Amino acid sequence: MKMLKPSLPAAEVVTFWETRYLPYIEAVVPLTGMPRRKPSTTRGFRQIWNQHLRQHFGECALRDYEPAMGKRFLRTLTSTQGKTTLKHIKALAGSLFGYAVDEEFIKVNPWHDVKIPDDAIESAATKYYTLPEVEDIVAHSSATRFDSLNFGNE
């Protein structure tokens, strides 16, 4: 039978985030000279962590977290967050606990079976400018720095 790592037997999720997961994703991989995650991804993870997950996990130990807790948490957010945000929260929590499994702090990832609630509201489509709208904006702009941009029509 495989033994779990004894160094943090009752590691709190918050402690694991601070001392193991965050340093892992920010670490520069010697082979590539690049961090494991892009800086924009790490910024997004930090934002999700600080806005949603830190308070949710509180003082809970990795080993005590159960799928039902994640399901209930996501359900509490359906009235204030869109489906895409819920997916991002689930993805970060799943990645965090997945790393805890890889590092043998826990045996299974409790977020594996957490589903996005059926009543989660689809986020509105991101609005964007069409090429003619961009050209119009550029044409009416007093900034000359737009003159060098190529919008693929040359």
mmCIF file of C-alpha atoms in Angstrom:
data_model
loop_
_atom_site.group_PDB
_atom_site.id
_atom_site.type_symbol
_atom_site.label_atom_id
_atom_site.label_comp_id
_atom_site.label_asym_id
_atom_site.label_seq_id
_atom_site.Cartn_x
_atom_site.Cartn_y
_atom_site.Cartn_z
ATOM 1 C CA MET A 1 0.000 0.000 0.000
ATOM 2 C CA LYS A 2 1.322 3.407 -0.987
ATOM 3 C CA MET A 3 1.835 5.837 1.884
ATOM 4 C CA LEU A 4 0.886 9.487 1.528
ATOM 5 C CA LYS A 5 3.528 12.143 2.126
ATOM 6 C CA PRO A 6 3.871 12.731 5.855
ATOM 7 C CA SER A 7 5.378 16.244 5.612
ATOM 8 C CA LEU A 8 1.966 17.916 5.489
ATOM 9 C CA PRO A 9 -0.400 15.194 6.759
ATOM 10 C CA ALA A 10 -3.256 17.560 7.494
ATOM 11 C CA ALA A 11 -2.252 20.311 5.089
ATOM 12 C CA GLU A 12 -4.880 22.967 4.735
ATOM 13 C CA VAL A 13 -5.893 23.742 1.174
ATOM 14 C CA VAL A 14 -4.815 27.373 1.662
ATOM 15 C CA THR A 15 -1.369 26.305 2.906
ATOM 16 C CA PHE A 16 -0.972 23.900 0.000
ATOM 17 C CA TRP A 17 -1.861 26.699 -2.442
ATOM 18 C CA GLU A 18 0.680 29.072 -0.871
ATOM 19 C CA THR A 19 3.556 26.683 -0.278
ATOM 20 C CA ARG A 20 3.256 24.119 -3.070
ATOM 21 C CA TYR A 21 0.852 24.858 -5.923
ATOM 22 C CA LEU A 22 1.543 28.543 -6.551
ATOM 23 C CA PRO A 23 5.337 28.120 -6.409
ATOM 24 C CA TYR A 24 4.999 25.118 -8.747
ATOM 25 C CA ILE A 25 3.040 26.968 -11.446
ATOM 26 C CA GLU A 26 5.272 30.046 -11.169
ATOM 27 C CA ALA A 27 8.510 28.038 -11.338
ATOM 28 C CA VAL A 28 10.664 28.450 -14.401
ATOM 29 C CA VAL A 29 11.260 25.149 -16.199
ATOM 30 C CA PRO A 30 15.025 24.870 -16.803
ATOM 31 C CA LEU A 31 14.562 23.056 -20.110
ATOM 32 C CA THR A 32 12.531 25.883 -21.665
ATOM 33 C CA GLY A 33 13.445 28.871 -19.510
ATOM 34 C CA MET A 34 9.706 29.585 -19.281
ATOM 35 C CA PRO A 35 7.327 29.426 -16.296
ATOM 36 C CA ARG A 36 5.035 26.389 -16.138
ATOM 37 C CA ARG A 37 2.042 28.669 -16.717
ATOM 38 C CA LYS A 38 1.927 31.894 -18.692
ATOM 39 C CA PRO A 39 1.938 35.023 -16.497
ATOM 40 C CA SER A 40 -1.588 35.858 -17.688
ATOM 41 C CA THR A 41 -2.789 32.412 -16.578
ATOM 42 C CA THR A 42 -1.140 32.815 -13.183
ATOM 43 C CA ARG A 43 -2.751 36.258 -12.790
ATOM 44 C CA GLY A 44 -6.135 34.741 -13.621
ATOM 45 C CA PHE A 45 -5.576 31.914 -11.138
ATOM 46 C CA ARG A 46 -4.644 34.390 -8.418
ATOM 47 C CA GLN A 47 -7.748 36.452 -9.136
ATOM 48 C CA ILE A 48 -10.030 33.407 -8.946
ATOM 49 C CA TRP A 49 -8.254 32.224 -5.809
ATOM 50 C CA ASN A 50 -8.546 35.580 -4.031
ATOM 51 C CA GLN A 51 -12.103 36.339 -5.144
ATOM 52 C CA HIS A 52 -13.681 32.900 -4.711
ATOM 53 C CA LEU A 53 -11.619 29.971 -3.501
ATOM 54 C CA ARG A 54 -9.515 31.224 -0.560
ATOM 55 C CA GLN A 55 -12.544 32.032 1.552
ATOM 56 C CA HIS A 56 -14.374 28.900 0.412
ATOM 57 C CA PHE A 57 -11.569 26.566 1.483
ATOM 58 C CA GLY A 58 -10.926 28.463 4.718
ATOM 59 C CA GLU A 59 -9.210 26.150 7.188
ATOM 60 C CA CYS A 60 -10.272 22.923 5.458
ATOM 61 C CA ALA A 61 -7.589 20.264 5.122
ATOM 62 C CA LEU A 62 -6.919 18.728 1.706
ATOM 63 C CA ARG A 63 -7.874 15.291 2.993
ATOM 64 C CA ASP A 64 -11.192 16.513 4.428
ATOM 65 C CA TYR A 65 -12.521 18.142 1.265
ATOM 66 C CA GLU A 66 -15.324 16.204 -0.440
ATOM 67 C CA PRO A 67 -17.055 16.492 -3.836
ATOM 68 C CA ALA A 68 -20.342 17.531 -2.215
ATOM 69 C CA MET A 69 -18.617 20.611 -0.808
ATOM 70 C CA GLY A 70 -17.576 21.700 -4.298
ATOM 71 C CA LYS A 71 -21.037 21.036 -5.701
ATOM 72 C CA ARG A 72 -22.687 23.105 -2.968
ATOM 73 C CA PHE A 73 -20.150 25.900 -3.442
ATOM 74 C CA LEU A 74 -20.762 26.180 -7.182
ATOM 75 C CA ARG A 75 -24.530 26.148 -6.589
ATOM 76 C CA THR A 76 -24.185 29.145 -4.249
ATOM 77 C CA LEU A 77 -22.512 31.078 -7.056
ATOM 78 C CA THR A 78 -25.080 30.489 -9.806
ATOM 79 C CA SER A 79 -27.033 33.648 -8.952
ATOM 80 C CA THR A 80 -23.978 35.918 -9.115
ATOM 81 C CA GLN A 81 -21.573 34.262 -11.589
ATOM 82 C CA GLY A 82 -21.933 33.105 -15.157
ATOM 83 C CA LYS A 83 -21.289 29.592 -16.380
ATOM 84 C CA THR A 84 -17.864 30.474 -17.768
ATOM 85 C CA THR A 85 -16.708 31.824 -14.399
ATOM 86 C CA LEU A 86 -17.976 28.667 -12.692
ATOM 87 C CA LYS A 87 -15.976 26.600 -15.189
ATOM 88 C CA HIS A 88 -12.849 28.627 -14.406
ATOM 89 C CA ILE A 89 -13.362 28.171 -10.666
ATOM 90 C CA LYS A 90 -13.848 24.432 -11.135
ATOM 91 C CA ALA A 91 -10.799 24.198 -13.397
ATOM 92 C CA LEU A 92 -8.523 25.910 -10.881
ATOM 93 C CA ALA A 93 -9.831 23.882 -7.933
ATOM 94 C CA GLY A 94 -9.479 20.683 -9.971
ATOM 95 C CA SER A 95 -5.936 21.579 -10.990
ATOM 96 C CA LEU A 96 -4.974 22.401 -7.398
ATOM 97 C CA PHE A 97 -6.315 19.117 -6.052
ATOM 98 C CA GLY A 98 -4.931 17.234 -9.058
ATOM 99 C CA TYR A 99 -1.483 18.493 -8.152
ATOM 100 C CA ALA A 100 -2.077 17.395 -4.545
ATOM 101 C CA VAL A 101 -2.838 13.892 -5.890
ATOM 102 C CA ASP A 102 0.292 13.951 -8.072
ATOM 103 C CA GLU A 103 2.363 14.968 -5.070
ATOM 104 C CA GLU A 104 0.719 12.205 -2.988
ATOM 105 C CA PHE A 105 -0.884 14.420 -0.371
ATOM 106 C CA ILE A 106 -4.291 12.926 -1.138
ATOM 107 C CA LYS A 107 -5.412 9.843 -3.040
ATOM 108 C CA VAL A 108 -8.250 11.193 -5.185
ATOM 109 C CA ASN A 109 -9.234 14.551 -6.616
ATOM 110 C CA PRO A 110 -12.588 15.530 -5.063
ATOM 111 C CA TRP A 111 -13.257 18.008 -7.889
ATOM 112 C CA HIS A 112 -13.217 15.229 -10.493
ATOM 113 C CA ASP A 113 -16.904 14.511 -9.926
ATOM 114 C CA VAL A 114 -18.042 18.101 -9.367
ATOM 115 C CA LYS A 115 -20.391 19.196 -12.147
ATOM 116 C CA ILE A 116 -21.342 22.694 -13.219
ATOM 117 C CA PRO A 117 -24.926 23.246 -11.993
ATOM 118 C CA ASP A 118 -27.589 22.740 -14.655
ATOM 119 C CA ASP A 119 -29.117 26.133 -13.869
ATOM 120 C CA ALA A 120 -25.853 28.021 -14.423
ATOM 121 C CA ILE A 121 -26.476 30.965 -16.705
ATOM 122 C CA GLU A 122 -24.589 31.109 -19.993
ATOM 123 C CA SER A 123 -22.478 34.229 -20.193
ATOM 124 C CA ALA A 124 -23.349 36.710 -22.887
ATOM 125 C CA ALA A 125 -21.217 36.469 -25.998
ATOM 126 C CA THR A 126 -18.199 38.740 -25.949
ATOM 127 C CA LYS A 127 -18.841 41.770 -28.101
ATOM 128 C CA TYR A 128 -16.250 42.621 -30.699
ATOM 129 C CA TYR A 129 -15.719 45.175 -33.402
ATOM 130 C CA THR A 130 -16.021 44.185 -37.038
ATOM 131 C CA LEU A 131 -13.241 45.157 -39.440
ATOM 132 C CA PRO A 132 -15.276 48.081 -40.886
ATOM 133 C CA GLU A 133 -15.959 49.355 -37.351
ATOM 134 C CA VAL A 134 -12.246 49.187 -36.490
ATOM 135 C CA GLU A 135 -11.351 50.974 -39.716
ATOM 136 C CA ASP A 136 -13.904 53.664 -38.889
ATOM 137 C CA ILE A 137 -12.466 54.092 -35.393
ATOM 138 C CA VAL A 138 -8.953 54.333 -36.803
ATOM 139 C CA ALA A 139 -10.016 56.772 -39.518
ATOM 140 C CA HIS A 140 -11.584 59.087 -36.957
ATOM 141 C CA SER A 141 -8.778 58.781 -34.445
ATOM 142 C CA SER A 142 -6.294 61.603 -34.079
ATOM 143 C CA ALA A 143 -3.607 59.143 -32.993
ATOM 144 C CA THR A 144 -1.078 58.440 -35.741
ATOM 145 C CA ARG A 145 0.146 55.224 -34.135
ATOM 146 C CA PHE A 146 -2.776 53.396 -35.769
ATOM 147 C CA ASP A 147 -1.396 54.153 -39.229
ATOM 148 C CA SER A 148 1.107 51.286 -39.021
ATOM 149 C CA LEU A 149 -1.425 48.627 -38.045
ATOM 150 C CA ASN A 150 -2.258 45.986 -40.602
ATOM 151 C CA PHE A 151 -5.809 44.653 -40.412
ATOM 152 C CA GLY A 152 -5.235 41.975 -43.030
ATOM 153 C CA ASN A 153 -6.743 43.868 -45.929
ATOM 154 C CA GLU A 154 -3.506 44.876 -47.623
#
